[in-house]
Amino acid sequence: MRETVEDTEKVNDEVFRDRQYQTDAVIVRVMKARKTLSHNNLISELLSQLKYPAKTVDIKKRIESLIEREYLKRQDDDSTMYCYLA
């Protein structure tokens, strides 16, 4: 049986959503262990721990999402540093 275009798009959407959840989990796990981390160090840590090739643009979006949901915050004096909020 052949996959239709709709099936392929559906699978791609599900994979993208699953990867977002995995990325969020890795970010929270790393930040929970480190408490405070710079942007560059966080990105490099995530790229080494994620099991799929991630784009830095997607990672930045996930970090912003976690900041909005109050899992992380930027330091007041240095915007390149993130702090984990317990």
CSV table of C-alpha atoms in Angstrom, one decimal:
chain,number,residue,atom,x,y,z
A,1,MET,CA,0.0,0.0,0.0
A,2,ARG,CA,1.2,3.5,-0.8
A,3,GLU,CA,1.2,6.3,1.6
A,4,THR,CA,-0.8,9.3,0.6
A,5,VAL,CA,0.4,12.9,1.0
A,6,GLU,CA,-2.1,13.3,3.8
A,7,ASP,CA,-0.6,10.3,5.7
A,8,THR,CA,2.9,11.6,5.3
A,9,GLU,CA,1.9,15.1,6.5
A,10,LYS,CA,0.1,13.6,9.5
A,11,VAL,CA,3.2,11.5,10.4
A,12,ASN,CA,5.5,14.5,10.0
A,13,ASP,CA,3.3,16.6,12.3
A,14,GLU,CA,3.2,13.9,14.9
A,15,VAL,CA,7.0,13.5,14.8
A,16,PHE,CA,7.5,17.3,15.1
A,17,ARG,CA,5.1,17.4,18.1
A,18,ASP,CA,6.9,14.5,19.8
A,19,ARG,CA,10.3,16.1,19.2
A,20,GLN,CA,9.0,19.3,20.8
A,21,TYR,CA,8.1,17.4,23.9
A,22,GLN,CA,11.5,15.6,23.9
A,23,THR,CA,13.3,18.9,23.5
A,24,ASP,CA,11.3,20.5,26.4
A,25,ALA,CA,12.1,17.5,28.6
A,26,VAL,CA,15.9,17.7,27.9
A,27,ILE,CA,16.0,21.5,28.4
A,28,VAL,CA,14.2,21.1,31.8
A,29,ARG,CA,16.4,18.1,32.8
A,30,VAL,CA,19.6,20.0,32.0
A,31,MET,CA,18.5,23.2,33.6
A,32,LYS,CA,17.3,21.4,36.7
A,33,ALA,CA,20.7,19.9,37.1
A,34,ARG,CA,22.7,23.1,36.4
A,35,LYS,CA,20.3,25.7,37.8
A,36,THR,CA,22.0,28.5,35.7
A,37,LEU,CA,23.5,28.2,32.3
A,38,SER,CA,24.4,30.5,29.4
A,39,HIS,CA,22.6,30.3,26.1
A,40,ASN,CA,25.5,28.9,24.2
A,41,ASN,CA,26.3,26.2,26.8
A,42,LEU,CA,22.6,25.2,26.9
A,43,ILE,CA,22.4,24.9,23.1
A,44,SER,CA,25.6,22.8,22.9
A,45,GLU,CA,24.4,20.6,25.8
A,46,LEU,CA,21.1,20.0,24.1
A,47,LEU,CA,22.6,19.2,20.7
A,48,SER,CA,24.8,16.6,22.3
A,49,GLN,CA,21.9,15.0,24.3
A,50,LEU,CA,19.1,15.0,21.7
A,51,LYS,CA,18.9,11.8,19.7
A,52,TYR,CA,17.8,13.6,16.5
A,53,PRO,CA,19.3,16.4,14.5
A,54,ALA,CA,17.8,19.6,15.9
A,55,LYS,CA,17.9,23.0,14.5
A,56,THR,CA,19.0,25.8,16.8
A,57,VAL,CA,15.9,27.9,15.6
A,58,ASP,CA,13.6,25.1,16.9
A,59,ILE,CA,15.5,24.9,20.2
A,60,LYS,CA,15.3,28.7,20.7
A,61,LYS,CA,11.5,28.5,20.2
A,62,ARG,CA,11.3,25.8,22.8
A,63,ILE,CA,13.3,27.8,25.3
A,64,GLU,CA,11.0,30.8,24.7
A,65,SER,CA,8.0,28.5,25.3
A,66,LEU,CA,9.5,27.3,28.6
A,67,ILE,CA,10.2,31.0,29.6
A,68,GLU,CA,6.5,31.8,28.8
A,69,ARG,CA,5.3,28.8,30.9
A,70,GLU,CA,7.7,29.9,33.7
A,71,TYR,CA,10.0,26.9,33.8
A,72,LEU,CA,12.9,29.2,32.9
A,73,LYS,CA,13.8,32.8,33.2
A,74,ARG,CA,16.5,35.1,31.9
A,75,GLN,CA,18.8,36.6,34.5
A,76,ASP,CA,18.0,40.3,35.1
A,77,ASP,CA,21.6,41.5,34.6
A,78,ASP,CA,22.6,39.2,31.7
A,79,SER,CA,20.0,38.2,29.1
A,80,THR,CA,22.2,35.4,27.7
A,81,MET,CA,21.9,33.5,31.0
A,82,TYR,CA,19.0,31.3,31.9
A,83,CYS,CA,17.9,30.3,35.4
A,84,TYR,CA,15.7,27.3,36.2
A,85,LEU,CA,12.6,28.0,38.2
A,86,ALA,CA,11.6,25.3,40.6
